[in-house]
Coordinates of C-alpha atoms and ligand atoms in Angstrom, one line a residue:
X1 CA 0.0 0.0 0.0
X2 CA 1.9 3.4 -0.7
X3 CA 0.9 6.4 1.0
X4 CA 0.0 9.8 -0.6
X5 CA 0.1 12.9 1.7
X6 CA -2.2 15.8 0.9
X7 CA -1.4 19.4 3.6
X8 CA -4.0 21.7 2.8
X9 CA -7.2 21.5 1.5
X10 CA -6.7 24.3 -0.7
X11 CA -7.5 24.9 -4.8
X12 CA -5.8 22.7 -6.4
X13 CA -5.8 19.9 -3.4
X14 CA -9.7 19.6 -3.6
X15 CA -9.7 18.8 -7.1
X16 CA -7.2 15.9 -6.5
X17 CA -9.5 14.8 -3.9
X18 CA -12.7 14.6 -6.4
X19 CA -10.3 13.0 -9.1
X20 CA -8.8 10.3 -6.7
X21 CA -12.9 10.0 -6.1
X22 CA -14.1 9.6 -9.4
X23 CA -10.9 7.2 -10.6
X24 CA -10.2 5.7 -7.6
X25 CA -6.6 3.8 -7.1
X26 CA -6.5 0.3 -5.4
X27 CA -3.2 0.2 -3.2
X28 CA -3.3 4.0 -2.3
X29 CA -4.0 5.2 1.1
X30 CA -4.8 9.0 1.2
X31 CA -4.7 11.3 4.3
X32 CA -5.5 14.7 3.7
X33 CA -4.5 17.2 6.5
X34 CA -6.2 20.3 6.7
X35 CA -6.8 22.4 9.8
X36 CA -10.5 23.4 9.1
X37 CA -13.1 21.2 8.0
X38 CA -14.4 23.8 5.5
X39 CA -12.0 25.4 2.8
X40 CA -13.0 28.8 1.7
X41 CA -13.0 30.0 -2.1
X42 CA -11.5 32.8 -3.2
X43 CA -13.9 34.2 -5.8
X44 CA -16.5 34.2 -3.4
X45 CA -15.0 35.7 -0.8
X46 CA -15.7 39.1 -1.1
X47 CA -19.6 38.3 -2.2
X48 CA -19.5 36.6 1.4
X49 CA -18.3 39.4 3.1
X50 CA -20.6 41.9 1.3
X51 CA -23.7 39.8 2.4
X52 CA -24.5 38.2 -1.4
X53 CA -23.4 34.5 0.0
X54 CA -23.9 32.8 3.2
X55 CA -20.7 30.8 4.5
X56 CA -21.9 27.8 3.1
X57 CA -22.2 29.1 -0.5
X58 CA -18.5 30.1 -0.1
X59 CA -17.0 27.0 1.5
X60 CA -16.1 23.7 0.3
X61 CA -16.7 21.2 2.9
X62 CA -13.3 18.6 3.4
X63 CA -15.0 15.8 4.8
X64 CA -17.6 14.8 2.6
X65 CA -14.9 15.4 -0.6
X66 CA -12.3 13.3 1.4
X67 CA -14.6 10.5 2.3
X68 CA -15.6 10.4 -1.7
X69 CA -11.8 10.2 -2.2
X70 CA -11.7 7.7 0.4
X71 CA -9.3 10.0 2.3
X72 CA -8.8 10.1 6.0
X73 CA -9.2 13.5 6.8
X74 CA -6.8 14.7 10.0
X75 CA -8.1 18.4 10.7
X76 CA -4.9 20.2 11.7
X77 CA -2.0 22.3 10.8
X78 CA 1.7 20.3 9.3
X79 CA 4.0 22.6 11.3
X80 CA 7.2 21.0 9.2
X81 CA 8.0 18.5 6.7
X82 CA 11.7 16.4 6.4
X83 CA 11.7 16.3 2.6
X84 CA 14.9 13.5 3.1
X85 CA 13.0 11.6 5.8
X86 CA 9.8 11.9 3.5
X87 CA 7.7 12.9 6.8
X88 CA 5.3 15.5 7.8
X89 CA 5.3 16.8 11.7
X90 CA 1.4 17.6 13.0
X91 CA 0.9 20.4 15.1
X92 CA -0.2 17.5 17.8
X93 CA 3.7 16.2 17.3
X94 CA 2.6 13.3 15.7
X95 CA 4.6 12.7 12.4
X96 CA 3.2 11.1 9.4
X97 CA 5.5 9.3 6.7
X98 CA 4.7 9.4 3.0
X99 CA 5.9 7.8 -0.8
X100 CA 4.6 10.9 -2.3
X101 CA 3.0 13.8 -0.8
X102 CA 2.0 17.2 -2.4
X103 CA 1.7 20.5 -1.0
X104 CA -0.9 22.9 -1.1
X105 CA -1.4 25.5 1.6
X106 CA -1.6 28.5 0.2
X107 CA 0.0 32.1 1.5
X108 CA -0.8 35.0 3.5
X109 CA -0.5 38.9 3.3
X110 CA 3.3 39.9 4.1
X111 CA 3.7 42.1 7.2
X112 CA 7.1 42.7 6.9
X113 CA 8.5 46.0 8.1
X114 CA 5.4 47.3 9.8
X115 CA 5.6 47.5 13.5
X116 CA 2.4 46.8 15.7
X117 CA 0.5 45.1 13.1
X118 CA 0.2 41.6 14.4
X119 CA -1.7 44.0 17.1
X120 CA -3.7 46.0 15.5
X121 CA -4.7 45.1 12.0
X122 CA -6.3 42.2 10.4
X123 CA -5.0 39.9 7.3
X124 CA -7.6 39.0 4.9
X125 CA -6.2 34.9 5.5
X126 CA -6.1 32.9 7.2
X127 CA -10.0 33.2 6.7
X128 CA -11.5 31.4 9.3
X129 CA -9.6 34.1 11.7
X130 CA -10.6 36.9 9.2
X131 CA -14.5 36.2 9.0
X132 CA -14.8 35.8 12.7
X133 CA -12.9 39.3 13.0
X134 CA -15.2 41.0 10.5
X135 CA -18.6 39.4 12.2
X136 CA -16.9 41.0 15.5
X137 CA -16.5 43.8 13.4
X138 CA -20.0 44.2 12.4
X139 CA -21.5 44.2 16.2
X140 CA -18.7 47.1 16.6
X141 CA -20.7 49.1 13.8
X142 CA -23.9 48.5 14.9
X143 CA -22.6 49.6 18.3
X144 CA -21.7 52.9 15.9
X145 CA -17.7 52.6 17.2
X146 CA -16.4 52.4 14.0
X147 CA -15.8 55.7 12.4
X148 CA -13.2 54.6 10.1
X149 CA -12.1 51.4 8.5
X150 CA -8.6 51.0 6.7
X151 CA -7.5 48.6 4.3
X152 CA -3.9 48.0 3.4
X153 CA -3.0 46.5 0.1
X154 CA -4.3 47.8 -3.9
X155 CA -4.5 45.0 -5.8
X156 CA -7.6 43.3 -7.1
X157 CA -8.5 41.2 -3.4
X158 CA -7.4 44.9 -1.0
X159 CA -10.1 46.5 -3.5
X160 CA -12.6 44.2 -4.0
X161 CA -12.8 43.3 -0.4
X162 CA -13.1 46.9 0.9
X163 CA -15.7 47.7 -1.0
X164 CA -17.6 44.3 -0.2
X165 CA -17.3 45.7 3.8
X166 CA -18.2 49.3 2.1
X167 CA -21.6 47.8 0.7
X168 CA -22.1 45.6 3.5
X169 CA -22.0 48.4 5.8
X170 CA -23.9 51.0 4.4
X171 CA -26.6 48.7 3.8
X172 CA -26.9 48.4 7.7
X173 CA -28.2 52.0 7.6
X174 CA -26.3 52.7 11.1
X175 CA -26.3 56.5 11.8
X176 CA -22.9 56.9 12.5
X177 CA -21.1 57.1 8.8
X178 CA -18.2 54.8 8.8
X179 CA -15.0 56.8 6.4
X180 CA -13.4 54.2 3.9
X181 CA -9.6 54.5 3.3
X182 CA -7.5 52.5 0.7
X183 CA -3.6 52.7 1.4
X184 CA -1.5 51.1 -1.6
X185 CA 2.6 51.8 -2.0
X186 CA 1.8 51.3 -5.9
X187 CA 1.4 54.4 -7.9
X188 CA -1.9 53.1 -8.8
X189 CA -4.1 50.6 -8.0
X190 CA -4.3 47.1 -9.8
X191 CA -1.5 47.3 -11.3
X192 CA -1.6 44.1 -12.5
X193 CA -4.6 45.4 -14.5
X194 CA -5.1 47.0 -17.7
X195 CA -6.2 51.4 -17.5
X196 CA -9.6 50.7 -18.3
X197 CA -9.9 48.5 -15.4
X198 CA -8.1 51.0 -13.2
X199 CA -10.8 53.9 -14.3
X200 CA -13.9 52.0 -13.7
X201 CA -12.7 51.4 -10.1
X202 CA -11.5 54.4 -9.6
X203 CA -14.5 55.8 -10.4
X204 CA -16.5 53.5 -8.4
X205 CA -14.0 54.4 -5.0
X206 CA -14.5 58.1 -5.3
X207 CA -18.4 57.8 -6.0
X208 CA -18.7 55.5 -2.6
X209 CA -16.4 58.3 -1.1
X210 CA -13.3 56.4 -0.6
X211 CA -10.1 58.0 0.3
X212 CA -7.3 56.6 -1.7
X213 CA -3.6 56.7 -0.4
X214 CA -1.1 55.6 -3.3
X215 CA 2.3 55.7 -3.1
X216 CA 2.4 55.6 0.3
X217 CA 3.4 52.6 2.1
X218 CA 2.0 51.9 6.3
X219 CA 5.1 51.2 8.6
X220 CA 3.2 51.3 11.6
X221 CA 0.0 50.6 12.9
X222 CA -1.3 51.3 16.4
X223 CA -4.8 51.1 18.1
X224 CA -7.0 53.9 16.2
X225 CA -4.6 54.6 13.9
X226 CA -1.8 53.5 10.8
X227 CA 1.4 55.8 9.8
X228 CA 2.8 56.0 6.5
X229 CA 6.2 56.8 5.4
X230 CA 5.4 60.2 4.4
X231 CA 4.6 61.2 8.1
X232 CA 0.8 60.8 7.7
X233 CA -1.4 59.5 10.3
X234 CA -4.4 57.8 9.1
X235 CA -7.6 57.0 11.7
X236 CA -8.7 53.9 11.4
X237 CA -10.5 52.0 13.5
X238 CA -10.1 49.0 12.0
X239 CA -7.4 48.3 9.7
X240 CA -7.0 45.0 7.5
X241 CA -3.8 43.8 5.3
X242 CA -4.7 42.4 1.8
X243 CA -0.9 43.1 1.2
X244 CA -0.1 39.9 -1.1
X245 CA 1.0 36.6 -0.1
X246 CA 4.0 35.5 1.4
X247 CA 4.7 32.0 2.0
X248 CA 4.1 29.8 5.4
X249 CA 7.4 30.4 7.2
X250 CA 7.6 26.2 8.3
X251 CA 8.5 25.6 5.2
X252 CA 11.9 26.7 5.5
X253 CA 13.7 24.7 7.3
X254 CA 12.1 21.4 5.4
X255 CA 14.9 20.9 3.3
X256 CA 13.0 21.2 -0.2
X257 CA 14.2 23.6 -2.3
X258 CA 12.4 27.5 -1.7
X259 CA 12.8 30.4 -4.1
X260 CA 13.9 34.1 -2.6
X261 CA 10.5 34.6 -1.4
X262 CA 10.6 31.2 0.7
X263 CA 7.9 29.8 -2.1
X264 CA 8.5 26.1 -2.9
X265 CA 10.5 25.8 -6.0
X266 CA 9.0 23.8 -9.0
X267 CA 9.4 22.5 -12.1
X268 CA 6.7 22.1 -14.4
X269 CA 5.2 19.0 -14.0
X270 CA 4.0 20.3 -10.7
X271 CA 6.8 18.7 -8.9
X272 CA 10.1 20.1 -6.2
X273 CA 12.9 20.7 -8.1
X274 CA 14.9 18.5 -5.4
X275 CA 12.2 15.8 -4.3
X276 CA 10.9 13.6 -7.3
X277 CA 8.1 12.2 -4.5
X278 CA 7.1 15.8 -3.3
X279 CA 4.5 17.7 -5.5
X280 CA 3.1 21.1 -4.6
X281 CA 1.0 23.7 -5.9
X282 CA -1.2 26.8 -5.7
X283 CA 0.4 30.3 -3.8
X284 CA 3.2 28.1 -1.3
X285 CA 4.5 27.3 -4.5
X286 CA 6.6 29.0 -7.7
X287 CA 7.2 27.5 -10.8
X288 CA 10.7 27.9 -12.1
X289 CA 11.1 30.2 -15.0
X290 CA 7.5 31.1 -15.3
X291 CA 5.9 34.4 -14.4
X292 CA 2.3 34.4 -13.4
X293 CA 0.8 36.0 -9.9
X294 CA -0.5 34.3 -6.8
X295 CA -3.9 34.0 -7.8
X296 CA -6.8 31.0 -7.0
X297 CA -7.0 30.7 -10.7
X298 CA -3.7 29.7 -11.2
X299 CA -4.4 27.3 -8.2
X300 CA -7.0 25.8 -9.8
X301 CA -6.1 25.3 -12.7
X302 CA -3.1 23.5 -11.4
X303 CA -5.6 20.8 -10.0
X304 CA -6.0 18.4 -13.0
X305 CA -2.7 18.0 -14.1
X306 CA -1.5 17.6 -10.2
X307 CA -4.1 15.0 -9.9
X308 CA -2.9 13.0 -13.0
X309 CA 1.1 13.6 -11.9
X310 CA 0.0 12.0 -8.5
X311 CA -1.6 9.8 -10.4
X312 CA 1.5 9.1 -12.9
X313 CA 4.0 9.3 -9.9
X314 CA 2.1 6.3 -8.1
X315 CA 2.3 4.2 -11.1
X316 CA 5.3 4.5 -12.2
X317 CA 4.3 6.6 -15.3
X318 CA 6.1 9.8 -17.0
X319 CA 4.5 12.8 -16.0
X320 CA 2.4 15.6 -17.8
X321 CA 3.7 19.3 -18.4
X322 CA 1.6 21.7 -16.7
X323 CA 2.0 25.6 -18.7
X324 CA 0.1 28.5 -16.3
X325 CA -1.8 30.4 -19.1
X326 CA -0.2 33.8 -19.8
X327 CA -3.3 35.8 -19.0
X328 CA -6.2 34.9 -17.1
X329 CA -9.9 36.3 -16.9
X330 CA -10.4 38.3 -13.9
X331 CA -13.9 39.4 -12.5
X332 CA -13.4 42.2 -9.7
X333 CA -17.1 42.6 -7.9
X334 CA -17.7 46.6 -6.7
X335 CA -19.2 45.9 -3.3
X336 CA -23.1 45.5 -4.6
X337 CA -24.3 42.9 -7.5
X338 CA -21.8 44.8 -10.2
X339 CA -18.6 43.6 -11.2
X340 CA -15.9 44.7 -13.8
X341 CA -14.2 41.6 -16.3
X342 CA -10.1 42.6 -16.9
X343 CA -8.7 40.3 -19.9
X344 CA -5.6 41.5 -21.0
X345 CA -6.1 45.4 -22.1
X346 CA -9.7 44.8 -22.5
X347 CA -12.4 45.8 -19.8
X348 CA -16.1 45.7 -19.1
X349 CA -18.4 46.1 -16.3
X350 CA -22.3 45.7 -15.3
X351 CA -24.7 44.5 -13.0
X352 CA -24.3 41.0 -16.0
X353 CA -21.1 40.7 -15.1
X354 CA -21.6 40.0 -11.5
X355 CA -24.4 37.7 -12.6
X356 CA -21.8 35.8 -15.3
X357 CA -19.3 35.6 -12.2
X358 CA -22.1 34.3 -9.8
X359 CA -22.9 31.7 -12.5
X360 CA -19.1 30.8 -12.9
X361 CA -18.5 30.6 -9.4
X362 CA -21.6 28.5 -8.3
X363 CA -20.2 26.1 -11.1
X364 CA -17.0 25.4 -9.7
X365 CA -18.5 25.3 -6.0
X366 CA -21.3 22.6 -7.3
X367 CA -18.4 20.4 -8.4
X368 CA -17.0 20.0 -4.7
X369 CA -20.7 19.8 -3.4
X370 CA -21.4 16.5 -5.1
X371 CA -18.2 15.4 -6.9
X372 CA -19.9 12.1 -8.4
X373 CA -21.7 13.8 -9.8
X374 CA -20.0 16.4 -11.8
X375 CA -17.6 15.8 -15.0
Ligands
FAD1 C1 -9.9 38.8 -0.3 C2 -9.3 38.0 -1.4 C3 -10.0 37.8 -2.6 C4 -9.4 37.0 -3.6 N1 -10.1 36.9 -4.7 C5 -9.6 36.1 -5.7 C6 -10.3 36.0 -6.9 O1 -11.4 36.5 -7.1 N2 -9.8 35.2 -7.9 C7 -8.6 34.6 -7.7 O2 -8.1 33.9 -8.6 N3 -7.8 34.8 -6.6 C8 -8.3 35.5 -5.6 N4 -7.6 35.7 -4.4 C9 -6.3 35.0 -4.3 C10 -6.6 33.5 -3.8 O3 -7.3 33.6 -2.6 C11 -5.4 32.7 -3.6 O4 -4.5 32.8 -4.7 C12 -5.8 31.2 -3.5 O5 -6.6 31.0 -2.3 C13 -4.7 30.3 -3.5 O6 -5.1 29.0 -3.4 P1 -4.3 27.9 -2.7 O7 -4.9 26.6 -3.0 O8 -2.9 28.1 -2.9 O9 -4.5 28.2 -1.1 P2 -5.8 28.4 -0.2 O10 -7.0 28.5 -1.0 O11 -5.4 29.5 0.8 O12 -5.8 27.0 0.6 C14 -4.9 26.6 1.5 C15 -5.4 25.5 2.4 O13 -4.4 25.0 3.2 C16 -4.8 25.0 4.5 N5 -3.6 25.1 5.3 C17 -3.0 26.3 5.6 N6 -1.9 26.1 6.4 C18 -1.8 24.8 6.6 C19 -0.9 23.9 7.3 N7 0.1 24.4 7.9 N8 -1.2 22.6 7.2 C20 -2.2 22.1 6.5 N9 -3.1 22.8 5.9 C21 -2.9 24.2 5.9 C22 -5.8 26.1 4.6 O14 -6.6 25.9 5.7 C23 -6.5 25.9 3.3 O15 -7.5 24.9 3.3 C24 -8.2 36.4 -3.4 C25 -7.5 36.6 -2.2 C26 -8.0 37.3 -1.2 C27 -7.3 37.5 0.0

């Protein structure tokens, strides 16, 4: 019996999990470790947080996909992994060995340089810790103690999510007005996007009365308030960091090969560039050579052909090249049931496009929901 290791139930992880489901392997015994039963997805995120999705619409729930996989699924964090020992350390202390595991835990927003923010502001991941900051949040409001809310990062996830708290908010008709600030040390905002993109949000932030920071980068936070490297002091009453993603620090130390940004190095079948047996994918890891952001597309469109290597690897088989696509179709929601499409230097928004990303993403959730059933 050989033993495949799954950390993290993220992206690309739960479509291994329907694959090994649907084709299942005789002589394969598969533990996925995950330290909350329910995996959140990215694109529906924000729509949660805005008050379109309840948590269930936005979760994938790990035990139902691991028992179709006929996983055992241990619900807790790998603090390490010996990639020469080909074992994984729990964060109970008990260590698990493997033939071939694969990696897929995902990142969160860097902090670095920017005193007193494990304090006082947020990260947008881990989730679970997020969403039962922002419900917290949300009985603040009500209790009209929030007169300003910050939020640290300008990329697409810092500006979607800020104005899926703006929307949420406002629509709690409170008395006290809460004021919106976006900080980014970009120039601009998205700038990952093309200028047509940019100007539709930019018009949305300053209709909803945002108050845009960029070029200014936060070194400090303290409670009620963030500093900037210009001298400013910003009031905020809440502050939250959707400032990229930097990778999970246990990873160093493991022995498997990490880029300068401590992301697991890979090749393109998916696979460490040291350890034949160790897979990863998703944000913890980079491929080599390749250029493409930290985004949940990329991680799931890394499922498949992870599932087949893992697959391959088992058996003995060559592997399969996985290319990331050099552009991707990104759907950035504006707080209420409106969303703006960015492909390449093209851009177009309306109340259809939220409605064409609702569709997309209640797709891709149904396929977790009842995996025997999808193709
Ligand atoms: C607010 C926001 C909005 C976003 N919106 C979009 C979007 O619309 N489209 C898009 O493409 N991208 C979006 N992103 C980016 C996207 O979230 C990430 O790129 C994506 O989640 C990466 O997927 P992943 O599989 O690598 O990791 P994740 O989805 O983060 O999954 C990681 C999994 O590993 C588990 N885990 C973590 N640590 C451990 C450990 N030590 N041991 C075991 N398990 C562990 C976690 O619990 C989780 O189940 C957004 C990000 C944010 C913050």
């Amino acid at each position: 019996m050989k033993k495949l290791l799954l950390l993290g139930g993220g992206h690309a992880h739960v479509e291994v999990l329907r694959q090994f489901g649907r084709h299942p392997m005789a002589d394969v015994d598969i533990t996925l470790v995950s330290p909350d039963r329910h995996t959140p997805y990215s694109g529906m995120l924000p729509g949660l947080v805005a008050g379109h999705y309840d948590f269930g619409d936005a979760h994938i729930d790990l035990e139902p996909l691991a028992r179709f996989a006929g996983a055992r699924f241990l619900q807790i964090n790998a603090v390490a992994i010996d990639a020469a020992k080909h074992s994984a350390r729990l964060a109970d202390g008990s260590i698990l060995n493997y033939d071939v595991a694969s990696i897929d835990v995902g990142s969160t927003p860097p902090a670095k340089g920017l005193a007193g923010v494990a304090e006082h502001t947020l990260p947008v991941k881990p989730v679970k810790a997020f969403l039962a900051a922002w419900d917290a949040l949300l009985d603040r409001v009500r209790a009209g103690d929030v007169r300003s809310l910050a939020m640290v990062g300008g990329g697409a996830a810092g500006v979607e999510m800020l104005l899926a708290m703006l929307h949420r908010i406002t629509q709690m008709h409170v008395p006290r007005k809460t004021r919106f600030v976006l900080i980014t040390d970009t120039p601009q905002l998205l700038m990952n996007h093309a200028p047509g993109v940019r100007a539709t949000l930019t018009r949305h932030l300053a209709h909803k009365q945002v108050v845009v920071y960029c070029a200014t980068r936060v070194t400090r936070a303290e409670a009620g308030a963030l500093y900037t490297d210009n001298g400013t002091r910003i009031e905020a009453d809440a502050s939250f960091l959707a400032t990229g993603a930097a990778a999970p620090a246990w990873l160093a130390g493991s022995g498997i090969p990490l880029n300068e940004n401590k992301f697991i190095n890979i090749n393109k079948y998916l696979q460490s560039t040291r350890h034949n047996e160790l897979f990863a994918a998703g944000d913890c890891a980079t491929m080599e050579n390749k250029v493409y952001p930290k985004s949940g597309v990329y991680a799931v469109r890394q499922g498949p052909p992870l599932a087949e290597n893992l697959r391959r690897f088992l058996r003995g088989e060559s592997l399969i090249e996985y290319t990331p696509q050099p552009r991707t179709l990104a759907l950035i929601s504006t707080g209420e049931q409106h969303a703006i499409a960015s492909w390449g230097v093209l851009s177009f928004h309306g109340n259809w496009v939220w409605r064409w990303k609702d569709q997309i993403d209640r797709k891709f959730m149904a396929k977790y929901r009842a995996p025997w059933r999808s193709t």
